[in-house]
Amino acid sequence: MQISVVGIGYVGLATATLWAAAHDVTIVDVIQSKVDSINRQESPFEDSLITTRLSELVAEEHPLKASLNVAGALEGAEMVFVAVPTNYDEKTKRFDMRIAGDVFAQIAHECPDAYVVMRSTVQPGSTEELARTHGIEHVLYCPEFLREGQSLADCLRPSRIVVGTNEQALSDRYCALVKRIYEANNELVPPILLCSIAEAESAKLFANAYLATRVAFFNELDSFALQRGLNASKIIRAVCLDERIGTHYNNPSFGYGGYCLPKDTKALLHVFDEDAPQDLISATVAANETRKKYLVEQVLSLNPKRVGVYRLVAKYGSDNLRNSALRDIVSMLTNRGQDTIVYEPFLEQEEFGGAPVTHSLEQLFDECDLVIANRTSPELDNYRGTLFTRDLYHRD
Ligand SMILES: NC(=O)c1ccc[n+]([C@@H]2O[C@H](COP(=O)([O-])OP(=O)(O)OC[C@H]3O[C@@H](n4cnc5c(N)ncnc54)[C@H](O)[C@@H]3O)[C@@H](O)[C@H]2O)c1
């Protein structure tokens, strides 16, 4: 089957690599360096499994092809996965659907009969609206739940696959393809959940809203413990050993961040504003801001001469700086006149958020009397004395 995947991002590349095991797959993007990277069998972002798998696909003689020519890659495609950005627009308080709209227009032009599998996160109703606007008949919405840094591993072994379609025959055909592609990758076929397109779109937003709420909850617990001089770890353990709560995903942080949770919670909030009552999602969004402000006050109350910020990446094992909580923390510190320096090897610029950037850990600890870290690392072991972190469990 000829398949095109639009967008060489975490979602698009993991999807393309999975499907290339048994199909003729071309992935397209507008960024030359990403295309070149795939054609060299290297992941353009931190994910060693993708790099390994790209070389294996070449050895197996069905390489994943990458191209800048979107129209060329779409021509003749029987199935198209769309995994382009849907950024949150602060003005409209909705996802910005312009890139997805352009891609649907190109699909309508080049391969109008293809099955279009929307994978970008969208507001409920958006996928059908795009299909209607561009006259595309066969459309599915299949959300992705992967974690950055382990995108292919999560795509190969997902907890579930959600298939949203309003067309029974399309649902049957797609599910059969999904089963075969997992067998071709020598993986167990994951549980497949069938629902309408709007239900699948909603499931993605509510999954992320739950994760954000859980992060905000344990952060709030941690702020409470910090304020009262209590041991947060003991409280969290006592709370989480209840099986209904669970000991996972409970590590305090400087706030949830990354590409998805901040934008998806805010977009969901707007969906509610339009048609249903809610209190919880707005509280989660507000709690995340409160947490950042509280920790900034905690840092400033220690009267440091110079604060070092250890890494801006949002998570362990990620090279992604998008919307990490530490980005806001840096700006909040410098806006308060706090002398601050940022250590982030992935940053090429010399200044960030009003603070100079260094690539030297020695400089960071030599020049700062306090270093804050959202997540610690073994490389910090020698420097514990001057560290301010709320990372209790050394994981996300
Ligand atoms: N990152 C995640 O963990 C994750 C998880 C689940 C869902 N999502 C959702 O999936 C979507 C994609 O996220 P991502 O993290 O993979 O994005 P990304 O930013 O990593 O990748 C998107 C790619 O699309 C490319 N692109 C932009 N315009 C294009 C065009 N006109 N034609 C072709 N390519 C174009 C960009 O250059 C970029 O390389 C978003 O809606 C996101 O919310 C992301």
PDB file of C-alpha atoms in Angstrom, residues 124-245:
ATOM      1  CA  PRO A 124     -13.939  17.865  18.781  1.00  0.00           C
ATOM      2  CA  GLY A 125     -15.598  18.445  15.426  1.00  0.00           C
ATOM      3  CA  SER A 126     -12.480  19.786  13.669  1.00  0.00           C
ATOM      4  CA  THR A 127     -11.589  16.652  11.683  1.00  0.00           C
ATOM      5  CA  GLU A 128     -15.041  16.345  10.124  1.00  0.00           C
ATOM      6  CA  GLU A 129     -15.102  20.077   9.461  1.00  0.00           C
ATOM      7  CA  LEU A 130     -11.786  19.860   7.591  1.00  0.00           C
ATOM      8  CA  ALA A 131     -12.980  16.841   5.609  1.00  0.00           C
ATOM      9  CA  ARG A 132     -16.258  18.563   4.737  1.00  0.00           C
ATOM     10  CA  THR A 133     -14.559  21.822   3.742  1.00  0.00           C
ATOM     11  CA  HIS A 134     -12.160  20.058   1.393  1.00  0.00           C
ATOM     12  CA  GLY A 135     -14.505  17.392   0.083  1.00  0.00           C
ATOM     13  CA  ILE A 136     -12.573  14.452   1.547  1.00  0.00           C
ATOM     14  CA  GLU A 137     -14.793  11.421   1.910  1.00  0.00           C
ATOM     15  CA  HIS A 138     -12.867   8.838   3.957  1.00  0.00           C
ATOM     16  CA  VAL A 139     -11.543  10.268   7.202  1.00  0.00           C
ATOM     17  CA  LEU A 140     -10.553   8.773  10.559  1.00  0.00           C
ATOM     18  CA  TYR A 141      -9.318  10.362  13.760  1.00  0.00           C
ATOM     19  CA  CYS A 142      -6.743   8.219  15.571  1.00  0.00           C
ATOM     20  CA  PRO A 143      -5.143  10.087  18.456  1.00  0.00           C
ATOM     21  CA  GLU A 144      -1.594   9.374  19.550  1.00  0.00           C
ATOM     22  CA  PHE A 145      -0.647   9.078  23.236  1.00  0.00           C
ATOM     23  CA  LEU A 146       3.137   8.676  22.955  1.00  0.00           C
ATOM     24  CA  ARG A 147       5.732  10.302  25.174  1.00  0.00           C
ATOM     25  CA  GLU A 148       8.484  12.411  23.608  1.00  0.00           C
ATOM     26  CA  GLY A 149      11.900  10.756  23.897  1.00  0.00           C
ATOM     27  CA  GLN A 150      10.356   7.294  23.517  1.00  0.00           C
ATOM     28  CA  SER A 151       7.957   7.947  20.686  1.00  0.00           C
ATOM     29  CA  LEU A 152       8.605   4.801  18.650  1.00  0.00           C
ATOM     30  CA  ALA A 153       8.671   2.519  21.712  1.00  0.00           C
ATOM     31  CA  ASP A 154       5.285   3.915  22.757  1.00  0.00           C
ATOM     32  CA  CYS A 155       3.927   3.592  19.228  1.00  0.00           C
ATOM     33  CA  LEU A 156       5.054  -0.053  19.025  1.00  0.00           C
ATOM     34  CA  ARG A 157       3.543  -0.938  22.410  1.00  0.00           C
ATOM     35  CA  PRO A 158       0.658   1.452  23.034  1.00  0.00           C
ATOM     36  CA  SER A 159      -1.753   0.874  25.914  1.00  0.00           C
ATOM     37  CA  ARG A 160      -4.595   1.212  23.394  1.00  0.00           C
ATOM     38  CA  ILE A 161      -5.363   2.328  19.868  1.00  0.00           C
ATOM     39  CA  VAL A 162      -8.375   4.567  19.526  1.00  0.00           C
ATOM     40  CA  VAL A 163     -10.010   4.474  16.107  1.00  0.00           C
ATOM     41  CA  GLY A 164     -12.583   7.204  15.464  1.00  0.00           C
ATOM     42  CA  THR A 165     -14.663   6.876  12.318  1.00  0.00           C
ATOM     43  CA  ASN A 166     -18.247   7.483  11.333  1.00  0.00           C
ATOM     44  CA  GLU A 167     -18.068   4.864   8.584  1.00  0.00           C
ATOM     45  CA  GLN A 168     -18.306   1.144   9.476  1.00  0.00           C
ATOM     46  CA  ALA A 169     -16.555  -0.192   6.372  1.00  0.00           C
ATOM     47  CA  LEU A 170     -13.646   2.211   6.875  1.00  0.00           C
ATOM     48  CA  SER A 171     -13.364   1.212  10.516  1.00  0.00           C
ATOM     49  CA  ASP A 172     -13.219  -2.520   9.578  1.00  0.00           C
ATOM     50  CA  ARG A 173     -10.620  -1.929   6.876  1.00  0.00           C
ATOM     51  CA  TYR A 174      -8.407   0.261   9.085  1.00  0.00           C
ATOM     52  CA  CYS A 175      -8.561  -2.148  12.044  1.00  0.00           C
ATOM     53  CA  ALA A 176      -7.496  -5.029   9.772  1.00  0.00           C
ATOM     54  CA  LEU A 177      -4.532  -2.926   8.593  1.00  0.00           C
ATOM     55  CA  VAL A 178      -3.600  -2.032  12.171  1.00  0.00           C
ATOM     56  CA  LYS A 179      -3.595  -5.703  13.210  1.00  0.00           C
ATOM     57  CA  ARG A 180      -1.378  -6.609  10.284  1.00  0.00           C
ATOM     58  CA  ILE A 181       1.085  -3.804  10.895  1.00  0.00           C
ATOM     59  CA  TYR A 182       1.636  -4.870  14.510  1.00  0.00           C
ATOM     60  CA  GLU A 183       2.207  -8.441  13.362  1.00  0.00           C
ATOM     61  CA  ALA A 184       4.679  -7.176  10.732  1.00  0.00           C
ATOM     62  CA  ASN A 185       6.557  -5.366  13.530  1.00  0.00           C
ATOM     63  CA  ASN A 186       6.533  -8.576  15.648  1.00  0.00           C
ATOM     64  CA  GLU A 187       4.514  -6.821  18.323  1.00  0.00           C
ATOM     65  CA  LEU A 188       1.309  -7.871  20.074  1.00  0.00           C
ATOM     66  CA  VAL A 189      -1.787  -6.264  18.616  1.00  0.00           C
ATOM     67  CA  PRO A 190      -2.823  -3.582  21.150  1.00  0.00           C
ATOM     68  CA  PRO A 191      -6.406  -3.252  22.384  1.00  0.00           C
ATOM     69  CA  ILE A 192      -8.369  -1.363  19.737  1.00  0.00           C
ATOM     70  CA  LEU A 193     -11.226   0.895  20.841  1.00  0.00           C
ATOM     71  CA  LEU A 194     -13.789   1.951  18.263  1.00  0.00           C
ATOM     72  CA  CYS A 195     -15.723   5.187  18.547  1.00  0.00           C
ATOM     73  CA  SER A 196     -16.961   8.150  16.552  1.00  0.00           C
ATOM     74  CA  ILE A 197     -14.563  10.827  15.336  1.00  0.00           C
ATOM     75  CA  ALA A 198     -15.759  13.356  17.933  1.00  0.00           C
ATOM     76  CA  GLU A 199     -15.397  10.765  20.737  1.00  0.00           C
ATOM     77  CA  ALA A 200     -11.831  10.000  19.655  1.00  0.00           C
ATOM     78  CA  GLU A 201     -10.985  13.721  19.469  1.00  0.00           C
ATOM     79  CA  SER A 202     -12.452  14.201  22.958  1.00  0.00           C
ATOM     80  CA  ALA A 203     -10.615  11.169  24.389  1.00  0.00           C
ATOM     81  CA  LYS A 204      -7.270  12.677  23.412  1.00  0.00           C
ATOM     82  CA  LEU A 205      -8.012  16.016  25.083  1.00  0.00           C
ATOM     83  CA  PHE A 206      -9.390  14.415  28.254  1.00  0.00           C
ATOM     84  CA  ALA A 207      -6.415  12.040  28.528  1.00  0.00           C
ATOM     85  CA  ASN A 208      -4.057  15.005  28.509  1.00  0.00           C
ATOM     86  CA  ALA A 209      -6.303  16.991  30.849  1.00  0.00           C
ATOM     87  CA  TYR A 210      -6.187  14.095  33.340  1.00  0.00           C
ATOM     88  CA  LEU A 211      -2.392  13.923  33.157  1.00  0.00           C
ATOM     89  CA  ALA A 212      -2.129  17.693  33.659  1.00  0.00           C
ATOM     90  CA  THR A 213      -4.561  17.549  36.592  1.00  0.00           C
ATOM     91  CA  ARG A 214      -2.576  14.753  38.197  1.00  0.00           C
ATOM     92  CA  VAL A 215       0.678  16.694  37.847  1.00  0.00           C
ATOM     93  CA  ALA A 216      -1.004  19.809  39.265  1.00  0.00           C
ATOM     94  CA  PHE A 217      -2.433  17.774  42.170  1.00  0.00           C
ATOM     95  CA  PHE A 218       0.914  16.358  43.318  1.00  0.00           C
ATOM     96  CA  ASN A 219       2.552  19.748  42.794  1.00  0.00           C
ATOM     97  CA  GLU A 220      -0.066  21.334  45.011  1.00  0.00           C
ATOM     98  CA  LEU A 221       0.515  18.652  47.639  1.00  0.00           C
ATOM     99  CA  ASP A 222       4.244  19.395  47.398  1.00  0.00           C
ATOM    100  CA  SER A 223       3.721  23.174  47.780  1.00  0.00           C
ATOM    101  CA  PHE A 224       1.676  22.473  50.907  1.00  0.00           C
ATOM    102  CA  ALA A 225       4.427  20.246  52.331  1.00  0.00           C
ATOM    103  CA  LEU A 226       7.135  22.764  51.458  1.00  0.00           C
ATOM    104  CA  GLN A 227       5.238  25.584  53.119  1.00  0.00           C
ATOM    105  CA  ARG A 228       4.753  23.606  56.335  1.00  0.00           C
ATOM    106  CA  GLY A 229       8.169  21.965  56.444  1.00  0.00           C
ATOM    107  CA  LEU A 230       6.693  18.477  55.930  1.00  0.00           C
ATOM    108  CA  ASN A 231       8.273  15.586  54.065  1.00  0.00           C
ATOM    109  CA  ALA A 232       6.401  15.537  50.735  1.00  0.00           C
ATOM    110  CA  SER A 233       7.748  12.119  49.819  1.00  0.00           C
ATOM    111  CA  LYS A 234       6.241  10.517  52.922  1.00  0.00           C
ATOM    112  CA  ILE A 235       2.871  12.118  52.274  1.00  0.00           C
ATOM    113  CA  ILE A 236       2.870  11.109  48.592  1.00  0.00           C
ATOM    114  CA  ARG A 237       3.760   7.523  49.448  1.00  0.00           C
ATOM    115  CA  ALA A 238       1.030   7.339  52.062  1.00  0.00           C
ATOM    116  CA  VAL A 239      -1.481   8.739  49.581  1.00  0.00           C
ATOM    117  CA  CYS A 240      -0.414   6.682  46.574  1.00  0.00           C
ATOM    118  CA  LEU A 241      -0.219   3.204  48.057  1.00  0.00           C
ATOM    119  CA  ASP A 242      -3.983   3.201  47.792  1.00  0.00           C
ATOM    120  CA  GLU A 243      -4.525   1.151  44.637  1.00  0.00           C
ATOM    121  CA  ARG A 244      -7.210   3.533  43.477  1.00  0.00           C
ATOM    122  CA  ILE A 245      -4.551   6.264  43.313  1.00  0.00           C
TER     123      ILE A 245
END
